[in-house]
Short mmCIF file of C-alpha atoms in Angstrom, two decimals:
data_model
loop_
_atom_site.label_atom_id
_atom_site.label_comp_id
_atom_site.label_asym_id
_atom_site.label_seq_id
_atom_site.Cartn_x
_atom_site.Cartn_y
_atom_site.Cartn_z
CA UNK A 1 128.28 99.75 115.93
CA UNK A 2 130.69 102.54 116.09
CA UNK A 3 130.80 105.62 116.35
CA UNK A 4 131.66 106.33 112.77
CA UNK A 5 128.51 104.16 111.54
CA UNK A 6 126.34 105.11 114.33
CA UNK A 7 126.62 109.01 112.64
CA UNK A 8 126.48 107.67 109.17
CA UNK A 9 123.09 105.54 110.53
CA UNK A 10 121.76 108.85 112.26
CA UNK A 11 122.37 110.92 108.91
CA UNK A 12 120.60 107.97 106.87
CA UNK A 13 117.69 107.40 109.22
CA UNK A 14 116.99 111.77 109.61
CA UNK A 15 117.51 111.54 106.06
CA UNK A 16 114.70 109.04 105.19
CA UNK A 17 112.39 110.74 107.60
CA UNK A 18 112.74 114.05 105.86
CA UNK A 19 111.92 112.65 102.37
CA UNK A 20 108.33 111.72 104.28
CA UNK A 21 107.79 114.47 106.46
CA UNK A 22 109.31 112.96 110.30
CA UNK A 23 110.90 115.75 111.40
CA UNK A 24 110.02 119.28 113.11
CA UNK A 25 107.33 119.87 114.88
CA UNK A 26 104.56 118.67 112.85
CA UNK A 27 101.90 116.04 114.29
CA UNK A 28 102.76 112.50 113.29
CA UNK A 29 106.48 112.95 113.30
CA UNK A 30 106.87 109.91 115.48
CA UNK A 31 105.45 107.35 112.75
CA UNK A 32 108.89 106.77 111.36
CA UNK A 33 110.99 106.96 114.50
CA UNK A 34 114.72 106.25 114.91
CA UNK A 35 113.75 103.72 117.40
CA UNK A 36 111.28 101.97 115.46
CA UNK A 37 114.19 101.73 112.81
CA UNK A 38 116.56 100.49 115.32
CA UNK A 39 114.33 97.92 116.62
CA UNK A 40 113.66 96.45 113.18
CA UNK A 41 117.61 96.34 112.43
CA UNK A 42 118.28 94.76 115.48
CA UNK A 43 115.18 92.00 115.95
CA UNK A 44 116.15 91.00 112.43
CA UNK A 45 119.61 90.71 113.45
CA UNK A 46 121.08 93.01 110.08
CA UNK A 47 124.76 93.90 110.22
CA UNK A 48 125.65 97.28 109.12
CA UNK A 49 128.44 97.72 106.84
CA UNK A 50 129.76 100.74 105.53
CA UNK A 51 129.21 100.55 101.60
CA UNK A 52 126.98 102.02 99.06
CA UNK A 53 123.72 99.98 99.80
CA UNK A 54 123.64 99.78 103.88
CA UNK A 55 120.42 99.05 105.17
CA UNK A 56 118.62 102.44 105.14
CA UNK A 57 119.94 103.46 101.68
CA UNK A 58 118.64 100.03 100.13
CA UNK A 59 115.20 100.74 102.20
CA UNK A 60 114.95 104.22 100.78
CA UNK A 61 115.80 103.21 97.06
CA UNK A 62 113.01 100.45 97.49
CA UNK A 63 110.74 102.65 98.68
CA UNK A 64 111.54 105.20 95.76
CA UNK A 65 110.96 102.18 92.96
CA UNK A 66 107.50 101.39 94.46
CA UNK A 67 106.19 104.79 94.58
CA UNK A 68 107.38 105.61 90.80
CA UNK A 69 105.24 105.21 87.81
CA UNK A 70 108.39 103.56 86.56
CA UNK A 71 108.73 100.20 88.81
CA UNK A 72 112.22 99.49 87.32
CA UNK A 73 115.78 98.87 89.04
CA UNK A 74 117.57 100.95 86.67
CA UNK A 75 115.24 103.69 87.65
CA UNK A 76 115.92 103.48 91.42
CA UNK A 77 119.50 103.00 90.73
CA UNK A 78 119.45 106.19 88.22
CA UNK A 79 117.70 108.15 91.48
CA UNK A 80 120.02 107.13 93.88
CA UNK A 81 122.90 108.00 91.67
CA UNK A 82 121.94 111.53 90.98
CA UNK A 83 121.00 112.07 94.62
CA UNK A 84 124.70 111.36 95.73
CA UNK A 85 126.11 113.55 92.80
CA UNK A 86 124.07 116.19 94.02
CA UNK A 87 125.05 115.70 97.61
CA UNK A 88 128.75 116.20 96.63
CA UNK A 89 129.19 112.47 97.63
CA UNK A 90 131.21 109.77 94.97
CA UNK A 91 129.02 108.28 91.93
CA UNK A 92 128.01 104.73 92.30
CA UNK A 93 127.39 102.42 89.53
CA UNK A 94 124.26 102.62 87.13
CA UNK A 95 124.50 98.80 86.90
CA UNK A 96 121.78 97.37 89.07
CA UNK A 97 123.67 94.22 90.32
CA UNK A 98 124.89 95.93 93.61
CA UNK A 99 121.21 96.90 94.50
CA UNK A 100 119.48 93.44 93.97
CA UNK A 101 122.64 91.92 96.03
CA UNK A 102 121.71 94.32 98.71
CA UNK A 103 117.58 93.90 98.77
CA UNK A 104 118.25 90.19 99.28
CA UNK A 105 120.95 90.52 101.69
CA UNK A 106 118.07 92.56 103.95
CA UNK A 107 115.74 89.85 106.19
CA UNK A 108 112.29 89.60 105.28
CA UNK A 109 111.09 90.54 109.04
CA UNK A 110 112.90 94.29 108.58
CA UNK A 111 110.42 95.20 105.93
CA UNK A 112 107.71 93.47 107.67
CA UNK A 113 108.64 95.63 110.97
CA UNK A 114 109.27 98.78 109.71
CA UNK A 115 106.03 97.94 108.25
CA UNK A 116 104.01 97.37 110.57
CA UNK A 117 105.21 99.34 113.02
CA UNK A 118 104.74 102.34 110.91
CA UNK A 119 101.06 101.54 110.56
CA UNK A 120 100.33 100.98 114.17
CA UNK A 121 102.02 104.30 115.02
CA UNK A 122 99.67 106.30 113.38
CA UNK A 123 96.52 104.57 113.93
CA UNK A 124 97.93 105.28 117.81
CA UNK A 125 98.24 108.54 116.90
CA UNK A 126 94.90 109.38 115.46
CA UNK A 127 93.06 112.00 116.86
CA UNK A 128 89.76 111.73 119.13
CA UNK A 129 87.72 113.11 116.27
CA UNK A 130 88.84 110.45 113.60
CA UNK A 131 87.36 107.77 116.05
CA UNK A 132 83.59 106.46 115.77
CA UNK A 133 82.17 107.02 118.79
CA UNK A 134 85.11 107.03 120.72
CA UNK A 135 86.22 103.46 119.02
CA UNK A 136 88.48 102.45 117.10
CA UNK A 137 87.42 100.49 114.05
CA UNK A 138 89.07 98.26 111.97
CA UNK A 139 88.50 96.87 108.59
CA UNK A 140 89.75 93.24 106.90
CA UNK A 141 89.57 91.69 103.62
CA UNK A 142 91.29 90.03 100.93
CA UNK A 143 92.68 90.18 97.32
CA UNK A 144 95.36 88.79 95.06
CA UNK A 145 98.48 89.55 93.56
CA UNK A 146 100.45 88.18 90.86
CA UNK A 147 104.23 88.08 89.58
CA UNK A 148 106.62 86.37 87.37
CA UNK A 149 106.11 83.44 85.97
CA UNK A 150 109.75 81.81 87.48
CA UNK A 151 110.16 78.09 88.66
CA UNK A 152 110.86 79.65 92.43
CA UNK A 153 107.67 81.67 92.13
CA UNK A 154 105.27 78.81 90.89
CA UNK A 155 106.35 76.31 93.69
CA UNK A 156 105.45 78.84 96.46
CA UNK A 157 102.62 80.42 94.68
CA UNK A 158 100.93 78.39 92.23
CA UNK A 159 99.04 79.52 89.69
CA UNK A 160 95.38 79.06 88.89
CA UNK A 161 94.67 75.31 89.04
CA UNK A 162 92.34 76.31 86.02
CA UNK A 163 95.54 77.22 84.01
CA UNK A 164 97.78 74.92 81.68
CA UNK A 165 101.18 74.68 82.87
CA UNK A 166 102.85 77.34 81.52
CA UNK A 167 99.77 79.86 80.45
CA UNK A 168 99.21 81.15 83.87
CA UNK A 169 101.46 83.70 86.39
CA UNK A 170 102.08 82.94 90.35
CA UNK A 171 98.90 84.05 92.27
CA UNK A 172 99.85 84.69 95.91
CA UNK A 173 96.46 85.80 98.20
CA UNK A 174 97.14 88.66 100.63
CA UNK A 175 94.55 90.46 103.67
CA UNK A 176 95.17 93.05 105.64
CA UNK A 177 93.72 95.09 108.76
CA UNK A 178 92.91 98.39 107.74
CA UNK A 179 92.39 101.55 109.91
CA UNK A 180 88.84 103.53 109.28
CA UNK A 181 89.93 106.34 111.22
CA UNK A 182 93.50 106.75 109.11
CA UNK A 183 93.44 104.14 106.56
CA UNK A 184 96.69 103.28 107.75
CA UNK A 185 97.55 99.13 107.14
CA UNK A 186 98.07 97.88 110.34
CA UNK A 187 99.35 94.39 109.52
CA UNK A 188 98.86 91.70 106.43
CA UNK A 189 99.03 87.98 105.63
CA UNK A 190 100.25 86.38 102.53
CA UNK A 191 100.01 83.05 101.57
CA UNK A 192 98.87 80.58 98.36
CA UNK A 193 95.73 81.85 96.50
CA UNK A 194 94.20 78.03 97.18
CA UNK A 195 94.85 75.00 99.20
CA UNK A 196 93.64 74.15 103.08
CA UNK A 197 93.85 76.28 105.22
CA UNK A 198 94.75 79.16 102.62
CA UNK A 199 91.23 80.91 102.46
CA UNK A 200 90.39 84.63 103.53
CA UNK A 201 89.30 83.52 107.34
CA UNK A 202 92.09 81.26 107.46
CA UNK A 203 94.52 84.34 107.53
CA UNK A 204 92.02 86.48 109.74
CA UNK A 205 92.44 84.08 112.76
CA UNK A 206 96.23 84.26 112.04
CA UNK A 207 95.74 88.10 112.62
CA UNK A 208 93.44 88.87 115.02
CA UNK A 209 95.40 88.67 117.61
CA UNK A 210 96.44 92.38 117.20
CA UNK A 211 93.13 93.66 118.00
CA UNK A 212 92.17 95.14 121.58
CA UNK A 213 89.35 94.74 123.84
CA UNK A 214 86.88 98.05 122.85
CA UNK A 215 88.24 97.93 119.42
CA UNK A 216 85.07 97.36 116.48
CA UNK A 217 85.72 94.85 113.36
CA UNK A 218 83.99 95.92 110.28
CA UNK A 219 83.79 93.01 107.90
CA UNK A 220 81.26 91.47 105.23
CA UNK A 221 79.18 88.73 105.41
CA UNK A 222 82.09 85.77 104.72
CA UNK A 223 83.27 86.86 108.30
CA UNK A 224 79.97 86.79 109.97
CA UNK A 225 80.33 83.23 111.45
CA UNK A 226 79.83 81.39 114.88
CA UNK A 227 83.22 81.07 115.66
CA UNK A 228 84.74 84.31 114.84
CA UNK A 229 81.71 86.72 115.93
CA UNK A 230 82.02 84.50 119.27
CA UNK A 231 85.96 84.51 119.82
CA UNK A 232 86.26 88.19 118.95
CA UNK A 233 83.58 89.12 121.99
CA UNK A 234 85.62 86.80 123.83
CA UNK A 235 88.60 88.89 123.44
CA UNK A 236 86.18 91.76 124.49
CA UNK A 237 86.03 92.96 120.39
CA UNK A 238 82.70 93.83 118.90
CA UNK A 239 82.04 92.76 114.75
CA UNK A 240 79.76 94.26 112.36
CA UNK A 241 79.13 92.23 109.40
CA UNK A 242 76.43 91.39 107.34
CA UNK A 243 74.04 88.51 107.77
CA UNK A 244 75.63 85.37 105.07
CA UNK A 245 72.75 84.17 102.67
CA UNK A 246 72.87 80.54 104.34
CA UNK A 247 71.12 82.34 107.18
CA UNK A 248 67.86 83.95 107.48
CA UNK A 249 66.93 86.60 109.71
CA UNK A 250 63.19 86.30 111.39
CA UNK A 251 62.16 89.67 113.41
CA UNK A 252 59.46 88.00 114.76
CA UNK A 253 61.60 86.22 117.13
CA UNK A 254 63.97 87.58 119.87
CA UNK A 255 63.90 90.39 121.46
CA UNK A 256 62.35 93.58 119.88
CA UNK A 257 64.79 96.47 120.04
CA UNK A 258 62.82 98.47 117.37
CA UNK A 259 61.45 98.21 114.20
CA UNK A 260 63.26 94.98 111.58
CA UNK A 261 65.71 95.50 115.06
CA UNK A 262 66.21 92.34 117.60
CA UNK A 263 68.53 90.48 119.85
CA UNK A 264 68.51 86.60 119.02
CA UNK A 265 70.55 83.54 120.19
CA UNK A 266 72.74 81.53 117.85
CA UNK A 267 73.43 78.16 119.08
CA UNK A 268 76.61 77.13 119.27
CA UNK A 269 77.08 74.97 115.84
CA UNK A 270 79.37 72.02 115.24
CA UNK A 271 83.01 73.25 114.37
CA UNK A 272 84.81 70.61 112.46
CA UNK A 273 88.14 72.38 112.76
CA UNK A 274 88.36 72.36 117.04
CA UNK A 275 88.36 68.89 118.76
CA UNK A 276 85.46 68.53 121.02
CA UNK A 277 87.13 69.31 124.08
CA UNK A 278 87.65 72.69 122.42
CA UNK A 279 84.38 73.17 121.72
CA UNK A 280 82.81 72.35 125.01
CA UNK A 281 84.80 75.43 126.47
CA UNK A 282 83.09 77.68 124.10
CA UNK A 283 78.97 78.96 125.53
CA UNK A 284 76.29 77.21 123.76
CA UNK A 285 74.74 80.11 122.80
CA UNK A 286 75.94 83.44 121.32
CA UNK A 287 73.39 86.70 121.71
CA UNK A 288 73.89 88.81 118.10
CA UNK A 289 71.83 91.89 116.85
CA UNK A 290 69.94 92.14 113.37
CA UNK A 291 69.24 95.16 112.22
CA UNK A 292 67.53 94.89 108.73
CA UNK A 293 68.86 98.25 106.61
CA UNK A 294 66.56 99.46 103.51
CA UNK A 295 68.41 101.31 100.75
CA UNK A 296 66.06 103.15 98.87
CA UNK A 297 68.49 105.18 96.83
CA UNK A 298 67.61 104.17 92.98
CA UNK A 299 70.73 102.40 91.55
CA UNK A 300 71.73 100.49 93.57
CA UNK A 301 71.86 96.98 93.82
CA UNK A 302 70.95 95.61 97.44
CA UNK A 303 67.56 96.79 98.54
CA UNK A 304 67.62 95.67 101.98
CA UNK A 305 70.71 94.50 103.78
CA UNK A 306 70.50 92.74 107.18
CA UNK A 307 73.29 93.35 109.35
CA UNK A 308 74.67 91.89 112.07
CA UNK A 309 76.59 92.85 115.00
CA UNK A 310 77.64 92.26 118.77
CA UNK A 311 76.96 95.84 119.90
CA UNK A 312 73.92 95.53 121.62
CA UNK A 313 73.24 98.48 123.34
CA UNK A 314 70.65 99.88 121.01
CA UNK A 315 70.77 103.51 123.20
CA UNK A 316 74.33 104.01 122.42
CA UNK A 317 74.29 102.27 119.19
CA UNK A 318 71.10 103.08 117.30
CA UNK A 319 69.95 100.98 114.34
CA UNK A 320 71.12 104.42 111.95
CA UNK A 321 74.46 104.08 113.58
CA UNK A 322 75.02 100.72 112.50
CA UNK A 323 73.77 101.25 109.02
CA UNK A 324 76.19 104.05 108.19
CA UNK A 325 78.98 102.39 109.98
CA UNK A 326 78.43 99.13 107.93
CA UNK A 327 78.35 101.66 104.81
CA UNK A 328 82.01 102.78 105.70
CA UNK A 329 82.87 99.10 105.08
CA UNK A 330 83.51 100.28 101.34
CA UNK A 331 86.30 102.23 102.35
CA UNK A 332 88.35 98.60 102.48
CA UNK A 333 88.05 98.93 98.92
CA UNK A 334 89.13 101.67 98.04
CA UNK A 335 91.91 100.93 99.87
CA UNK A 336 92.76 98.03 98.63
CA UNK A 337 92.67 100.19 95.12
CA UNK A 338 95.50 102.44 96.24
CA UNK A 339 97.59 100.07 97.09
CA UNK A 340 97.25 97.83 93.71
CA UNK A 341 96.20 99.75 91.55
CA UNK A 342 97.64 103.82 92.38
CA UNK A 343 100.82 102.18 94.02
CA UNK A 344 100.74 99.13 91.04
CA UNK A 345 101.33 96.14 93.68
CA UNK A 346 98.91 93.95 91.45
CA UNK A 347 101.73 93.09 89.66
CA UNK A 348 104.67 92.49 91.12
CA UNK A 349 108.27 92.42 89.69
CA UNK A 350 110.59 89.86 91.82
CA UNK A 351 111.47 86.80 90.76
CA UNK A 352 111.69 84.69 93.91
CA UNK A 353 109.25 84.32 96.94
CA UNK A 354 111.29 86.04 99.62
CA UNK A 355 111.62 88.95 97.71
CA UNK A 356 108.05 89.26 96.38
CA UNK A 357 107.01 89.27 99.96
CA UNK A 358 109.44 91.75 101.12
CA UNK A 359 108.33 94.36 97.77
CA UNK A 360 104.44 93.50 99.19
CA UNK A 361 106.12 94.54 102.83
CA UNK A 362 107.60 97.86 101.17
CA UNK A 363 104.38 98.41 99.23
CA UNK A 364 102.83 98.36 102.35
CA UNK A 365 105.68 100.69 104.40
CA UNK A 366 104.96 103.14 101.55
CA UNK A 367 101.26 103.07 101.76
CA UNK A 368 101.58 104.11 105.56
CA UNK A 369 103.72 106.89 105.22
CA UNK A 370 101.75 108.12 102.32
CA UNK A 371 99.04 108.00 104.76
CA UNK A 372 100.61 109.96 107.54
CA UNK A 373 101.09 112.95 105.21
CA UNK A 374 97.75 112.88 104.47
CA UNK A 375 96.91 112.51 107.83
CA UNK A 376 99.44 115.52 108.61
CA UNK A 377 97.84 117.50 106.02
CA UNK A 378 94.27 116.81 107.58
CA UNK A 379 94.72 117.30 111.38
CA UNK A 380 96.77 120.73 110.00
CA UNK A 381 93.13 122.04 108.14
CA UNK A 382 90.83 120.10 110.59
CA UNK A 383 89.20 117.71 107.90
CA UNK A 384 89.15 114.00 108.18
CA UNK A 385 91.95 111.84 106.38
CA UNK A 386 89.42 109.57 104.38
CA UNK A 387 88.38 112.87 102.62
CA UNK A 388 92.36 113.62 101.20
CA UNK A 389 92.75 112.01 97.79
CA UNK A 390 95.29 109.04 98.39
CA UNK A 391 96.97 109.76 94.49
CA UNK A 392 96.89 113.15 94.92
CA UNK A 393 98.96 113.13 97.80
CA UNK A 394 101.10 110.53 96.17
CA UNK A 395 101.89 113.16 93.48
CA UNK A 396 102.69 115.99 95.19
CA UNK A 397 104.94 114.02 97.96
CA UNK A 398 106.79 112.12 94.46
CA UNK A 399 107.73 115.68 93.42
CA UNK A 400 108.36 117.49 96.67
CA UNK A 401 110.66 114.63 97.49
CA UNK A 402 113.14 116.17 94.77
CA UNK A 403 113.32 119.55 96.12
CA UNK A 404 113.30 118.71 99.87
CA UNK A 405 116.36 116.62 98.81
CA UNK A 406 117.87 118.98 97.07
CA UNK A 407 117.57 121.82 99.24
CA UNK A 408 118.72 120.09 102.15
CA UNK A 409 121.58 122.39 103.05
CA UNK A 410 119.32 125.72 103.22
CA UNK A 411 118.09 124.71 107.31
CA UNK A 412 114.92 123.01 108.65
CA UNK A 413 113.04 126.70 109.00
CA UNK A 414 113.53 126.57 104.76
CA UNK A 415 112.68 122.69 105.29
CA UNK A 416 109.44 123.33 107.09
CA UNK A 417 108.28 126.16 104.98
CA UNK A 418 108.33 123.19 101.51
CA UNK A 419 106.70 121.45 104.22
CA UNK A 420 103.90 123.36 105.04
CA UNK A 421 103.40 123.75 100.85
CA UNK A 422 103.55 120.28 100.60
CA UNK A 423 100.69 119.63 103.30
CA UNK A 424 98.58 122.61 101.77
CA UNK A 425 98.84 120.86 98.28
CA UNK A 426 97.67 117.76 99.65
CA UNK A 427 94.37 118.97 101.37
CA UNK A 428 93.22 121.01 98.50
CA UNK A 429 92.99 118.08 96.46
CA UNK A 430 89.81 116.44 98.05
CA UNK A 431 87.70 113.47 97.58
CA UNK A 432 84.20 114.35 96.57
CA UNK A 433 81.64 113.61 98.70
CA UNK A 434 79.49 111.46 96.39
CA UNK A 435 78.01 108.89 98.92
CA UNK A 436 74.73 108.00 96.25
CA UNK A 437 76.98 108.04 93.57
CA UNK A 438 76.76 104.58 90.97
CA UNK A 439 78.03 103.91 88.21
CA UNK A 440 76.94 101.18 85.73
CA UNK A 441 80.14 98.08 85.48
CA UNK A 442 80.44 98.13 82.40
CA UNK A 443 84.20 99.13 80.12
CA UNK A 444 83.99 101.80 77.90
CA UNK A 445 87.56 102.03 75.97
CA UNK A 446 87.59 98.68 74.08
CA UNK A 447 90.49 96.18 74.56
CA UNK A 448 93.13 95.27 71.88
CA UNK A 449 91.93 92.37 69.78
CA UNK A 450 94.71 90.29 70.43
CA UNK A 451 94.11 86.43 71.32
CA UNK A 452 95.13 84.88 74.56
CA UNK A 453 98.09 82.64 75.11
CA UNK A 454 96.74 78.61 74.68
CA UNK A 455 99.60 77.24 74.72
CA UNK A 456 103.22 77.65 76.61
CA UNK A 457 105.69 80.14 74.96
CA UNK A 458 108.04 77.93 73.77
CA UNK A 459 105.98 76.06 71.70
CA UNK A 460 103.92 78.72 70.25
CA UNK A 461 107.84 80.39 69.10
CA UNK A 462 108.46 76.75 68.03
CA UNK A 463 106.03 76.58 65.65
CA UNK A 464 106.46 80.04 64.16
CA UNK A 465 109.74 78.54 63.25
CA UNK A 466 108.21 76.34 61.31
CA UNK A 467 105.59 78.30 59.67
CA UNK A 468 102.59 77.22 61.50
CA UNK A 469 100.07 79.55 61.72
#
């Protein structure tokens, strides 16, 4: 690179790290690093040419089309054109053609890097207080996603097998490891919503290799199996889960640790998926704790929950500990919520696999840095992240972007001042602290009564021709 594009790639990259907060001297500002950009452009081997859409400009207008309301091209285009006429710098074309040329011309692994990188950079950085009990804890689970309904999409992603042909949309199934202490997204899977080897735990055991011995995985009771409570204590990594209905917990047995409280031995069961040799390396027994928790608040569904966990100590980790830290395992849904719902990644807009899974990569990129504000904004007021409210945040950042951009030119003491206003907007918009709220499932505003689609597209049109009704 030379040493005309390595300044234009320095003014990009401070650039981009100004529109989310990565410069001066506020905490976090290593999240989005120059390095962390550099290492993505040069694992995934991108060449940098000097043109309208290099790398970091097509990253930036990507990341500006996922966090609008309006999820179009045009409307990333339209941004990116005003922000060069107000820059003093040439107009580029409204048509869209340039930009789509460019997002596919970008590897897949950059957004994943940049990505995940970003997200394991500020869990890192969390602060001592954010912890539980000095631990880091980490939550998993699964959901869905759906996009166009294109040839390309359908043969990596099929639909529902309980769908005609042609009635349904591309389902692609996605997990992810979430941060309690930050609620940062430290890494994902995607693959087909059905099909062996395509299930929930199936993508766990393709991630859990990120997590660290004293690290704590908070999970429900579809992860709360032989094999992955054993090879996580293995890896010196203690689960909390609850108990799954196939088993039954009897506190008569074990060894007492309090009241509805014990230690028991599962034996080691037969695990179709390792060959025997496998399995013979693995301990014939595996010592869990059940704790039995009572929720007596009226509403609510579950009356008594039985968890279990491989923290045994039950000084250090009293049966109350482990009852509100398995009540924290809600959080993974409201997480999952901002990201498909507040951020609209439910339904994606690409029309071929690679670039669905690099807008579920940018989705994700965005979620993290939304998250470091927040978590900017928090360690500045001393209050906890998880208590910021993840759209209000999203707001204020979507329209402090404009002026931070435009007012560029005015110095970072001017630039740190819209910061400091951005970060105070952010904390006073709190989540309530409503931890006996429920509410009853039900839909108030009734749907339009419009009938479903029975039969492919084309033939319904088809037979409108001809006056069938």
């Amino acid at each position: 690179m030379g040493n005309f594009n390595q300044d234009r790639f320095q003014q990009q990259v401070s650039f981009l790290r100004r529109q989310f907060l990565q410069d001066g001297d506020l905490p976090f500002t290593d999240v989005l690093s120059e390095q962390i950009v550099s290492q993505a452009l040069t694992a995934s081997k991108v060449v940098w040419n000097d043109s309208i859409y290099p790398p970091l400009v097509t990253l930036w207008v990507f990341l500006s089309q996922v966090l609008s309301a309006d999820h179009s091209c045009r409307a990333a285009v339209a941004r990116l054109l005003t922000h060069r006429l107000s820059q003093g710098q040439s107009e580029c074309s409204p048509e869209t053609g340039a930009y789509c040329q460019a997002r596919k011309r970008l590897p897949e692994e950059f957004f994943s890097d940049v990505a995940q990188e970003t997200g394991q950079a500020l869990d890192h950085s969390a602060q001592s207080d954010w912890l539980w009990k000095n631990r880091r804890v980490y939550l998993f689970d699964g959901s869905t996603v759906t996009m166009p309904d294109t040839p390309e999409n359908q043969n990596a992603y099929p639909q529902h097998d309980s769908q005609k042909p042609g009635l349904g949309f591309p389902l692609a199934r996605i997990a992810a490891i979430f941060s309690l202490s930050c609620g940062a997204i430290i890494d994902l899977g995607i693959c087909r919503y059905a099909g062996k080897g395509r299930g929930e735990l199936s993508v766990f055991r393709a991630l859990w290799h990120f997590f660290r011995p004293g690290d704590v995985v908070l999970t429900d009771r579809l992860y709360c199996t032989w094999r992955e409570l054993c090879t996580l204590k293995q890896r010196g990594v203690d689960s909390v889960s609850g108990l799954q209905a196939m088993r039954k917990a009897d506190f008569r047995k074990g060894k007492r640790l309090g009241k509805e409280d014990h230690l028991v031995q599962w034996p080691r069961p037969q695990i179709r998926s390792l060959s025997w040799q496998a399995q013979k390396l693995l301990p014939e027994f595996l010592t869990v704790r059940e704790c039995r928790i009572h929720i007596k608040q009226a509403g609510f569904r579950s009356k008594t929950i039985v968890v279990v966990t491989t923290l045994l100590d039950a000084k250090e980790f009293t049966k109350e500990d482990i009852g509100e830290l398995y009540r924290a395992r809600w959080n993974v849904e409201l997480d999952l919520r901002s990201v498909k719902q507040t951020l609209q990644m439910d339904v994606l807009r690409c029309k071929t696999p690679e670039l669905v899974r690099k807008e579920i990569w940018t989705h994700v990129l965005a979620y993290n840095l939304i998250r470091t504000i927040m978590a900017q904004a928090a360690s500045k007021h001393g209050i906890q992240p998880r208590t910021v409210s993840f759209k209000g945040a999203l707001q204020f950042l979507e329209e402090f972007q404009r002026l931070i951009d435009y007012q560029a030119c005015r110095g970072g003491a001017h630039r740190m001042v819209l910061y400091q206003q951005l970060l105070d907007c952010v904390a006073s918009h709190r989540v309530a602290d409503r931890p006996d709220r429920f509410e009853p499932r039900l839909l108030k505003r009734r749907p339009k009564h419009f009938a479903f689609l029975r039969k492919p597209r084309h033939v319904i049109k088809s037979e409108m021709v001809k006056g069938v009704r």
